[in-house]
């Protein structure tokens, strides 16, 4: 099946050809015809499935066909996303897909000056991609009017709820015309999301693409049991592997991410961190350098990494396991994009074993165990630690408590080497028993 079979017009098909996309992904094949009919849509799908094109393409076609001129300080399509990164990426996609359809695209999110937002929307814009909080500020200051909206998209609704945007979303929807097309995407469908969807959508078509759990099937996953105090050394050794092309390293906390960057720098490995304490230009630079392959390692917290869309991530390293199993699926979904396969490596300390069990239950998969390298102790002795304590013994996610509050790091234990080395390729899976 081709994109023109789905009913998309020539300028859109040409833009897709320019991107090298020839075959629609399942969510595109299922959503585009329905959306072209003008129906509302409830899409249960996560990032990585091609959902951005699924909602952007038919929307651009609709906007082009209607041929309305947008008035100053108005917009015709509003896309709401939970994070700046995701908003920026949706806008980039909309520009690329709309390049032959003469669509204007702008973004409104925090971290940039509100004056810049004001300028960007002053002449009116066809497609506006925004995070909820800043959008409300811009509207309330009179810089933007939402009364001309024809299409509303809520992307990653479950993440928006997690980030506390529920009231903002309801407030924004009250400002919109009742007659509009609404598209609602969420990776998961807890009751709260279902209720929200039923409030916003009118007789929607529902498209479900892979429950979150099965995304994990495309990723080769490994876990190494390691003491908290030994994780720094293991990370340094892991990232020295020449097979690593581009690695995303996850920590639970912002300070944890900064400490990892410092540790790696001390051992001659360049990396950048991306998290909520970084300014927008810092985040953009880190992401840009990673995308361009200039800095091959990006250290991220869960929230900052949400929606990151970088092709060619070869490895995801979970320096710490997340305590919410779905978060693990989100993390490893950063690799294996659009059908590619990827490798996910997790470091699991004793107190993280319950998280591992949860993850395996959720993904309905056993994760392959990789033993520590045979000469781990000798290699570890050469690695410079950032401090005498271990990184990342933080007890809970999204907390940045100072080390003093967290108590001392656990003492370093000695490991009996169990395998001949580390090789994450399919031919080199090492066994080892679960500790
Ligand atoms: P998304 O789920 O929208 O974040 O998309 C995931 C990735 O797949 C992005 O890098 C897209 O550019 C890419 N992509 C989207 N549609 C296609 C397609 N039909 N063929 C190949 N890649 C695609």
Short mmCIF file of C-alpha atoms and ligand atoms in Angstrom, two decimals:
data_model
loop_
_atom_site.label_atom_id
_atom_site.label_comp_id
_atom_site.label_asym_id
_atom_site.label_seq_id
_atom_site.Cartn_x
_atom_site.Cartn_y
_atom_site.Cartn_z
CA UNK A 1 0.00 0.00 0.00
CA UNK A 2 1.25 3.49 -0.84
CA UNK A 3 0.51 6.88 0.65
CA UNK A 4 -1.53 7.94 -2.39
CA UNK A 5 -3.68 4.79 -1.95
CA UNK A 6 -4.66 6.26 1.42
CA UNK A 7 -6.08 9.32 -0.32
CA UNK A 8 -3.26 11.77 0.34
CA UNK A 9 -2.74 14.56 -2.18
CA UNK A 10 0.31 14.91 -4.40
CA UNK A 11 2.15 17.66 -2.45
CA UNK A 12 2.06 15.47 0.67
CA UNK A 13 3.14 12.34 -1.17
CA UNK A 14 6.02 14.34 -2.66
CA UNK A 15 7.07 15.54 0.79
CA UNK A 16 7.03 11.94 2.03
CA UNK A 17 9.14 10.85 -0.92
CA UNK A 18 11.62 13.58 -0.04
CA UNK A 19 11.87 12.04 3.43
CA UNK A 20 12.34 8.59 1.88
CA UNK A 21 9.07 7.19 3.26
CA UNK A 22 7.34 4.88 0.80
CA UNK A 23 5.16 2.61 2.93
CA UNK A 24 2.70 3.78 5.56
CA UNK A 25 3.18 2.40 9.06
CA UNK A 26 0.15 0.57 10.56
CA UNK A 27 -1.10 3.63 12.44
CA UNK A 28 -0.82 5.71 9.28
CA UNK A 29 -2.65 3.10 7.19
CA UNK A 30 -5.45 2.86 9.74
CA UNK A 31 -5.84 6.51 10.72
CA UNK A 32 -5.31 8.53 7.57
CA UNK A 33 -8.43 7.46 5.61
CA UNK A 34 -10.63 7.98 8.70
CA UNK A 35 -9.14 11.37 9.42
CA UNK A 36 -9.54 12.47 5.81
CA UNK A 37 -13.27 11.82 6.28
CA UNK A 38 -13.18 14.38 9.07
CA UNK A 39 -13.89 12.00 11.96
CA UNK A 40 -12.52 12.35 15.47
CA UNK A 41 -9.90 9.80 16.42
CA UNK A 42 -8.76 8.05 19.56
CA UNK A 43 -5.28 6.67 18.83
CA UNK A 44 -3.71 4.28 21.31
CA UNK A 45 -0.12 4.32 20.20
CA UNK A 46 3.23 5.49 21.43
CA UNK A 47 6.07 7.48 19.94
CA UNK A 48 7.97 5.45 17.39
CA UNK A 49 4.92 4.13 15.56
CA UNK A 50 4.77 6.98 13.04
CA UNK A 51 1.83 8.66 14.75
CA UNK A 52 3.04 12.20 14.07
CA UNK A 53 2.71 11.72 10.31
CA UNK A 54 -0.59 9.92 10.94
CA UNK A 55 -2.12 13.07 12.38
CA UNK A 56 -0.16 15.76 10.55
CA UNK A 57 -0.68 14.51 6.96
CA UNK A 58 -4.49 14.36 6.81
CA UNK A 59 -4.71 17.58 8.82
CA UNK A 60 -2.56 19.45 6.31
CA UNK A 61 -4.74 18.09 3.52
CA UNK A 62 -7.84 19.29 5.32
CA UNK A 63 -6.35 22.75 5.93
CA UNK A 64 -5.23 23.04 2.29
CA UNK A 65 -8.62 21.98 0.93
CA UNK A 66 -10.54 24.40 3.14
CA UNK A 67 -8.36 27.24 1.79
CA UNK A 68 -9.23 29.59 4.60
CA UNK A 69 -6.87 32.43 5.34
CA UNK A 70 -5.77 32.57 8.88
CA UNK A 71 -6.28 35.93 10.59
CA UNK A 72 -3.51 37.68 12.54
CA UNK A 73 -3.03 36.24 16.06
CA UNK A 74 -5.12 33.16 15.16
CA UNK A 75 -4.27 29.59 14.23
CA UNK A 76 -6.19 26.84 12.44
CA UNK A 77 -4.71 23.70 13.94
CA UNK A 78 -3.49 23.32 17.49
CA UNK A 79 -1.28 20.42 18.58
CA UNK A 80 -0.71 20.07 22.32
CA UNK A 81 2.29 18.08 23.51
CA UNK A 82 3.66 17.44 27.03
CA UNK A 83 7.26 18.57 26.52
CA UNK A 84 9.21 21.18 24.61
CA UNK A 85 11.25 18.52 22.88
CA UNK A 86 8.22 16.70 21.59
CA UNK A 87 6.57 19.97 20.55
CA UNK A 88 9.72 20.98 18.65
CA UNK A 89 9.87 17.62 16.91
CA UNK A 90 6.21 17.67 15.89
CA UNK A 91 6.73 21.16 14.45
CA UNK A 92 9.78 19.96 12.50
CA UNK A 93 7.74 17.07 11.10
CA UNK A 94 4.85 19.39 10.20
CA UNK A 95 7.27 21.69 8.34
CA UNK A 96 8.76 18.76 6.45
CA UNK A 97 5.41 17.18 5.54
CA UNK A 98 3.86 20.55 4.70
CA UNK A 99 6.77 21.91 2.68
CA UNK A 100 4.89 21.69 -0.66
CA UNK A 101 1.53 22.64 0.82
CA UNK A 102 2.53 26.14 1.96
CA UNK A 103 1.67 25.56 5.59
CA UNK A 104 2.97 27.95 8.20
CA UNK A 105 4.05 26.28 11.43
CA UNK A 106 5.01 27.81 14.79
CA UNK A 107 5.72 26.59 18.30
CA UNK A 108 4.82 28.03 21.67
CA UNK A 109 6.52 26.55 24.71
CA UNK A 110 8.32 27.65 27.84
CA UNK A 111 12.04 28.31 27.94
CA UNK A 112 11.83 30.90 25.17
CA UNK A 113 10.73 34.49 25.73
CA UNK A 114 7.02 35.16 25.55
CA UNK A 115 7.82 38.08 23.27
CA UNK A 116 9.25 35.65 20.74
CA UNK A 117 6.04 33.58 21.02
CA UNK A 118 4.07 36.75 20.45
CA UNK A 119 6.03 37.58 17.29
CA UNK A 120 5.73 34.03 15.99
CA UNK A 121 1.94 34.05 16.15
CA UNK A 122 1.28 37.72 15.41
CA UNK A 123 0.61 37.26 11.70
CA UNK A 124 -1.46 34.14 12.26
CA UNK A 125 -0.23 30.61 11.70
CA UNK A 126 -1.78 27.50 10.14
CA UNK A 127 -0.34 24.94 12.55
CA UNK A 128 0.63 25.77 16.11
CA UNK A 129 2.39 23.21 18.30
CA UNK A 130 2.40 24.10 21.99
CA UNK A 131 2.84 22.91 25.52
CA UNK A 132 -0.28 23.65 27.60
CA UNK A 133 1.10 26.00 30.27
CA UNK A 134 2.79 28.49 27.97
CA UNK A 135 -0.10 28.38 25.52
CA UNK A 136 -2.46 29.58 28.24
CA UNK A 137 -0.06 32.41 29.14
CA UNK A 138 0.12 33.52 25.52
CA UNK A 139 -3.66 33.43 25.12
CA UNK A 140 -4.30 35.19 28.43
CA UNK A 141 -1.91 37.97 27.52
CA UNK A 142 -3.96 38.56 24.40
CA UNK A 143 -1.31 37.51 21.89
CA UNK A 144 -3.27 34.56 20.53
CA UNK A 145 -6.90 33.77 19.86
CA UNK A 146 -8.11 30.18 19.58
CA UNK A 147 -11.54 30.84 18.07
CA UNK A 148 -10.52 29.79 14.53
CA UNK A 149 -9.27 26.32 15.46
CA UNK A 150 -10.49 23.67 13.05
CA UNK A 151 -8.36 20.77 14.31
CA UNK A 152 -7.16 19.95 17.82
CA UNK A 153 -4.58 17.24 18.49
CA UNK A 154 -3.64 16.07 21.98
CA UNK A 155 -0.47 14.07 21.78
CA UNK A 156 0.82 11.80 24.55
CA UNK A 157 -2.22 12.54 26.67
CA UNK A 158 -1.13 10.11 29.40
CA UNK A 159 2.15 11.99 29.82
CA UNK A 160 0.27 15.29 29.97
CA UNK A 161 -1.83 13.91 32.78
CA UNK A 162 1.27 12.62 34.59
CA UNK A 163 2.82 16.07 34.35
CA UNK A 164 -0.26 17.66 35.91
CA UNK A 165 -1.66 19.37 32.81
CA UNK A 166 -5.24 18.17 33.28
CA UNK A 167 -6.69 21.54 34.30
CA UNK A 168 -4.73 23.36 31.64
CA UNK A 169 -6.07 20.97 28.99
CA UNK A 170 -9.65 21.43 30.12
CA UNK A 171 -9.20 25.19 30.16
CA UNK A 172 -7.77 25.23 26.65
CA UNK A 173 -10.53 23.02 25.25
CA UNK A 174 -13.13 25.43 26.68
CA UNK A 175 -11.56 28.20 24.58
CA UNK A 176 -11.98 26.30 21.31
CA UNK A 177 -14.91 26.25 18.91
CA UNK A 178 -17.25 23.30 19.54
CA UNK A 179 -17.26 22.43 15.86
CA UNK A 180 -13.83 21.04 15.21
CA UNK A 181 -12.04 17.78 14.51
CA UNK A 182 -10.31 16.33 17.57
CA UNK A 183 -7.52 13.76 17.62
CA UNK A 184 -6.42 12.25 20.89
CA UNK A 185 -3.31 10.09 21.24
CA UNK A 186 -2.09 8.22 24.26
CA UNK A 187 0.30 5.31 24.76
CA UNK A 188 -1.79 3.92 27.60
CA UNK A 189 -5.51 4.07 28.40
CA UNK A 190 -6.05 4.26 32.15
CA UNK A 191 -9.55 5.25 33.29
CA UNK A 192 -8.63 8.94 33.70
CA UNK A 193 -7.49 9.11 30.08
CA UNK A 194 -10.57 7.32 28.83
CA UNK A 195 -12.76 9.83 30.67
CA UNK A 196 -10.83 12.76 29.30
CA UNK A 197 -11.07 11.36 25.78
CA UNK A 198 -14.82 10.93 26.10
CA UNK A 199 -15.15 14.58 27.14
CA UNK A 200 -13.12 15.89 24.22
CA UNK A 201 -14.06 13.55 21.38
CA UNK A 202 -17.26 13.19 19.43
CA UNK A 203 -18.05 9.70 18.12
CA UNK A 204 -14.39 8.88 17.54
CA UNK A 205 -12.91 6.08 15.47
CA UNK A 206 -10.47 4.11 17.60
CA UNK A 207 -7.13 2.86 16.36
CA UNK A 208 -4.96 0.74 18.62
CA UNK A 209 -1.38 0.06 17.64
CA UNK A 210 0.56 -2.43 19.71
CA UNK A 211 0.02 -2.30 23.41
CA UNK A 212 3.02 -0.65 25.05
CA UNK A 213 4.28 -3.99 26.21
CA UNK A 214 4.91 -5.45 22.78
CA UNK A 215 7.07 -2.59 21.50
CA UNK A 216 9.73 -4.20 23.62
CA UNK A 217 9.86 -7.18 21.31
CA UNK A 218 11.90 -5.33 18.71
CA UNK A 219 14.63 -4.44 21.18
CA UNK A 220 17.32 -6.87 22.30
CA UNK A 221 17.35 -6.48 26.04
CA UNK A 222 20.02 -7.34 28.57
CA UNK A 223 20.39 -6.89 32.28
CA UNK A 224 23.52 -7.04 34.40
CA UNK A 225 23.32 -7.50 38.13
CA UNK A 226 25.74 -5.11 39.70
CA UNK A 227 26.23 -3.33 42.99
CA UNK A 228 25.21 0.30 43.06
CA UNK A 229 28.81 1.23 43.82
CA UNK A 230 30.06 -0.58 40.73
CA UNK A 231 27.68 1.00 38.26
CA UNK A 232 30.03 3.85 37.40
CA UNK A 233 32.75 1.47 36.32
CA UNK A 234 30.33 -0.74 34.45
CA UNK A 235 28.91 2.25 32.59
CA UNK A 236 32.34 3.47 31.58
CA UNK A 237 33.28 0.00 30.32
CA UNK A 238 29.95 -0.42 28.53
CA UNK A 239 30.26 2.91 26.72
CA UNK A 240 33.78 2.14 25.58
CA UNK A 241 32.36 -0.61 23.38
CA UNK A 242 33.07 0.40 19.76
CA UNK A 243 29.74 -1.14 18.68
CA UNK A 244 28.00 1.79 20.35
CA UNK A 245 26.99 4.23 17.72
CA UNK A 246 24.69 6.48 19.67
CA UNK A 247 23.67 5.72 23.24
CA UNK A 248 20.98 7.20 25.42
CA UNK A 249 21.76 6.72 29.12
CA UNK A 250 18.90 7.02 31.60
CA UNK A 251 19.21 8.12 35.17
CA UNK A 252 16.33 8.63 37.58
CA UNK A 253 17.34 12.11 38.67
CA UNK A 254 18.74 15.31 37.23
CA UNK A 255 21.72 15.29 39.58
CA UNK A 256 22.33 11.68 38.68
CA UNK A 257 22.48 12.69 35.00
CA UNK A 258 24.97 15.48 35.73
CA UNK A 259 27.16 13.16 37.78
CA UNK A 260 27.22 10.60 34.97
CA UNK A 261 28.37 13.28 32.50
CA UNK A 262 31.14 14.27 34.90
CA UNK A 263 32.20 10.67 35.45
CA UNK A 264 32.36 10.00 31.72
CA UNK A 265 34.30 13.21 31.06
CA UNK A 266 36.80 12.15 33.71
CA UNK A 267 37.32 8.98 31.74
CA UNK A 268 37.66 10.63 28.35
CA UNK A 269 34.12 9.96 27.12
CA UNK A 270 32.19 13.00 25.85
CA UNK A 271 28.50 13.21 26.69
CA UNK A 272 25.77 15.77 27.31
CA UNK A 273 22.93 15.76 29.80
CA UNK A 274 19.36 16.70 29.04
CA UNK A 275 16.97 17.38 31.91
CA UNK A 276 14.60 19.90 33.39
CA UNK A 277 17.30 22.06 35.01
CA UNK A 278 18.91 22.76 31.66
CA UNK A 279 17.95 25.88 29.75
CA UNK A 280 16.17 25.55 26.45
CA UNK A 281 19.31 26.46 24.41
CA UNK A 282 21.31 23.89 26.40
CA UNK A 283 18.71 21.22 25.74
CA UNK A 284 18.56 22.08 22.06
CA UNK A 285 22.34 22.03 21.76
CA UNK A 286 22.61 18.68 23.51
CA UNK A 287 19.93 17.17 21.31
CA UNK A 288 21.41 18.75 18.18
CA UNK A 289 24.90 17.40 18.90
CA UNK A 290 23.47 13.97 19.58
CA UNK A 291 21.37 13.98 16.40
CA UNK A 292 24.33 15.12 14.34
CA UNK A 293 26.47 12.36 15.85
CA UNK A 294 28.94 14.90 17.26
CA UNK A 295 28.44 13.70 20.82
CA UNK A 296 27.42 10.07 20.83
CA UNK A 297 26.17 9.84 24.39
CA UNK A 298 23.17 11.64 25.78
CA UNK A 299 22.32 11.26 29.44
CA UNK A 300 18.67 11.89 30.18
CA UNK A 301 15.97 11.74 32.80
CA UNK A 302 12.65 10.18 31.88
CA UNK A 303 10.75 13.41 31.51
CA UNK A 304 13.37 15.13 29.41
CA UNK A 305 13.69 12.14 27.10
CA UNK A 306 10.00 11.90 26.45
CA UNK A 307 9.24 12.19 22.80
CA UNK A 308 12.88 12.35 21.82
CA UNK A 309 12.91 11.23 18.25
CA UNK A 310 16.38 10.50 17.06
CA UNK A 311 16.94 7.83 14.53
CA UNK A 312 20.06 5.73 14.85
CA UNK A 313 20.10 5.32 18.65
CA UNK A 314 21.96 2.02 18.84
CA UNK A 315 21.86 1.53 22.60
CA UNK A 316 19.72 2.54 25.53
CA UNK A 317 21.49 2.12 28.85
CA UNK A 318 19.40 2.10 31.99
CA UNK A 319 21.92 3.24 34.56
CA UNK A 320 19.07 2.83 36.99
CA UNK A 321 15.89 0.89 36.42
CA UNK A 322 12.71 2.92 36.50
CA UNK A 323 10.27 1.99 39.25
CA UNK A 324 7.34 2.19 36.83
CA UNK A 325 7.41 -0.61 34.29
CA UNK A 326 5.77 1.44 31.50
CA UNK A 327 8.62 3.91 31.84
CA UNK A 328 11.03 1.12 30.90
CA UNK A 329 9.05 0.50 27.73
CA UNK A 330 9.15 4.22 26.92
CA UNK A 331 12.89 4.30 27.50
CA UNK A 332 13.81 1.34 25.36
CA UNK A 333 11.41 2.60 22.69
CA UNK A 334 13.95 5.39 22.03
CA UNK A 335 15.95 2.81 20.15
CA UNK A 336 14.40 0.50 17.54
CA UNK A 337 12.54 3.38 15.89
CA UNK A 338 10.35 2.78 12.85
CA UNK A 339 11.11 -0.91 12.62
CA UNK A 340 14.87 -0.78 13.28
CA UNK A 341 16.21 -3.04 15.98
CA UNK A 342 18.08 -1.76 18.99
CA UNK A 343 19.83 -2.85 22.15
CA UNK A 344 18.84 -1.99 25.69
CA UNK A 345 21.19 -2.64 28.58
CA UNK A 346 20.02 -2.32 32.18
CA UNK A 347 22.08 -2.18 35.35
CA UNK A 348 20.20 -3.76 38.22
CA UNK A 349 21.30 -3.37 41.82
CA UNK A 350 19.86 -5.55 44.57
CA UNK A 351 17.20 -3.05 45.58
CA UNK A 352 16.07 -2.71 41.98
CA UNK A 353 15.22 -6.39 41.53
CA UNK A 354 11.52 -5.84 42.34
CA UNK A 355 11.43 -3.25 39.51
CA UNK A 356 12.96 -5.80 37.16
CA UNK A 357 10.29 -8.34 38.08
CA UNK A 358 7.58 -5.76 37.36
CA UNK A 359 9.13 -4.92 34.03
CA UNK A 360 9.30 -8.55 33.01
CA UNK A 361 5.69 -9.05 34.03
CA UNK A 362 4.55 -6.00 32.07
CA UNK A 363 6.51 -6.80 28.93
CA UNK A 364 5.78 -10.50 29.29
CA UNK A 365 9.43 -11.15 28.49
CA UNK A 366 12.43 -12.43 30.38
CA UNK A 367 15.38 -10.12 29.95
CA UNK A 368 18.67 -11.79 28.97
CA UNK A 369 21.25 -11.75 31.73
CA UNK A 370 24.73 -10.57 30.85
CA UNK A 371 27.42 -11.20 33.45
CA UNK A 372 30.00 -8.63 34.39
CA UNK A 373 33.09 -8.74 32.18
CA UNK A 374 35.63 -11.35 33.27
CA UNK A 375 38.25 -8.76 34.11
CA UNK A 376 35.73 -6.33 35.59
CA UNK A 377 37.62 -5.73 38.83
CA UNK A 378 40.87 -5.00 37.01
CA UNK A 379 39.16 -2.67 34.54
CA UNK A 380 37.15 -0.99 37.27
CA UNK A 381 40.30 -0.23 39.23
CA UNK A 382 41.52 1.95 36.36
CA UNK A 383 38.34 3.98 36.12
CA UNK A 384 38.13 7.30 37.82
CA UNK A 385 35.01 7.69 39.89
CA UNK A 386 33.38 11.13 40.13
CA UNK A 387 33.33 10.90 43.87
CA UNK A 388 33.94 8.22 46.37
CA UNK A 389 30.20 7.48 46.47
CA UNK A 390 28.23 5.72 43.84
CA UNK A 391 26.09 7.64 41.45
CA UNK A 392 22.40 7.11 41.45
CA UNK A 393 21.50 5.42 44.68
CA UNK A 394 18.54 7.80 44.73
CA UNK A 395 15.57 6.05 46.26
CA UNK A 396 12.78 7.49 44.16
CA UNK A 397 12.42 8.84 40.65
CA UNK A 398 12.14 12.54 39.85
CA UNK A 399 13.70 13.53 43.10
CA UNK A 400 16.84 15.49 43.37
CA UNK A 401 17.65 15.19 47.00
CA UNK A 402 21.15 16.11 48.05
CA UNK A 403 23.46 13.22 48.82
CA UNK A 404 23.47 14.07 52.53
CA UNK A 405 19.75 13.26 52.75
CA UNK A 406 20.14 9.96 51.02
CA UNK A 407 22.56 8.41 53.43
CA UNK A 408 25.90 6.85 52.63
CA UNK A 409 26.51 4.83 49.54
CA UNK A 410 26.66 1.12 50.00
CA UNK A 411 30.06 -0.43 50.43
CA UNK A 412 31.75 -1.82 47.38
CA UNK A 413 31.37 -5.57 47.08
CA UNK A 414 33.66 -7.86 45.23
CA UNK A 415 32.39 -9.81 42.28
CA UNK A 416 33.42 -13.17 41.09
CA UNK A 417 33.79 -12.85 37.36
CA UNK A 418 31.38 -15.17 35.60
CA UNK A 419 31.67 -14.68 31.89
CA UNK A 420 34.30 -14.14 29.28
CA UNK A 421 33.28 -10.66 28.35
CA UNK A 422 30.38 -8.54 27.23
CA UNK A 423 28.90 -8.85 23.85
CA UNK A 424 25.37 -7.67 23.28
CA UNK A 425 25.06 -9.10 19.80
CA UNK A 426 22.75 -12.05 19.23
CA UNK A 427 25.73 -14.37 18.80
CA UNK A 428 27.30 -13.32 22.03
CA UNK A 429 24.58 -13.57 24.61
CA UNK A 430 26.20 -14.62 27.76
CA UNK A 431 24.28 -16.64 30.23
CA UNK A 432 24.79 -16.43 33.93
CA UNK A 433 22.29 -17.13 36.62
CA UNK A 434 19.97 -14.67 38.23
CA UNK A 435 21.42 -13.60 41.50
P1 LIG B 1 6.68 9.05 15.53
O1 LIG B 1 5.98 7.87 16.11
O2 LIG B 1 5.76 9.99 14.88
O3 LIG B 1 7.56 9.70 16.56
O4 LIG B 1 7.66 8.51 14.36
C1 LIG B 1 8.73 7.67 14.60
C2 LIG B 1 9.80 7.75 13.52
O5 LIG B 1 9.40 7.08 12.32
C3 LIG B 1 10.14 9.15 13.08
O6 LIG B 1 11.56 9.23 12.95
C4 LIG B 1 9.48 9.31 11.74
O7 LIG B 1 10.12 10.29 10.96
C5 LIG B 1 9.60 7.91 11.19
N1 LIG B 1 8.52 7.58 10.22
C6 LIG B 1 7.24 7.98 10.27
N2 LIG B 1 6.53 7.44 9.26
C7 LIG B 1 7.37 6.65 8.56
C8 LIG B 1 7.21 5.81 7.40
N3 LIG B 1 6.04 5.66 6.79
N4 LIG B 1 8.31 5.16 6.96
C9 LIG B 1 9.50 5.28 7.61
N5 LIG B 1 9.70 6.05 8.70
C10 LIG B 1 8.65 6.73 9.19
#
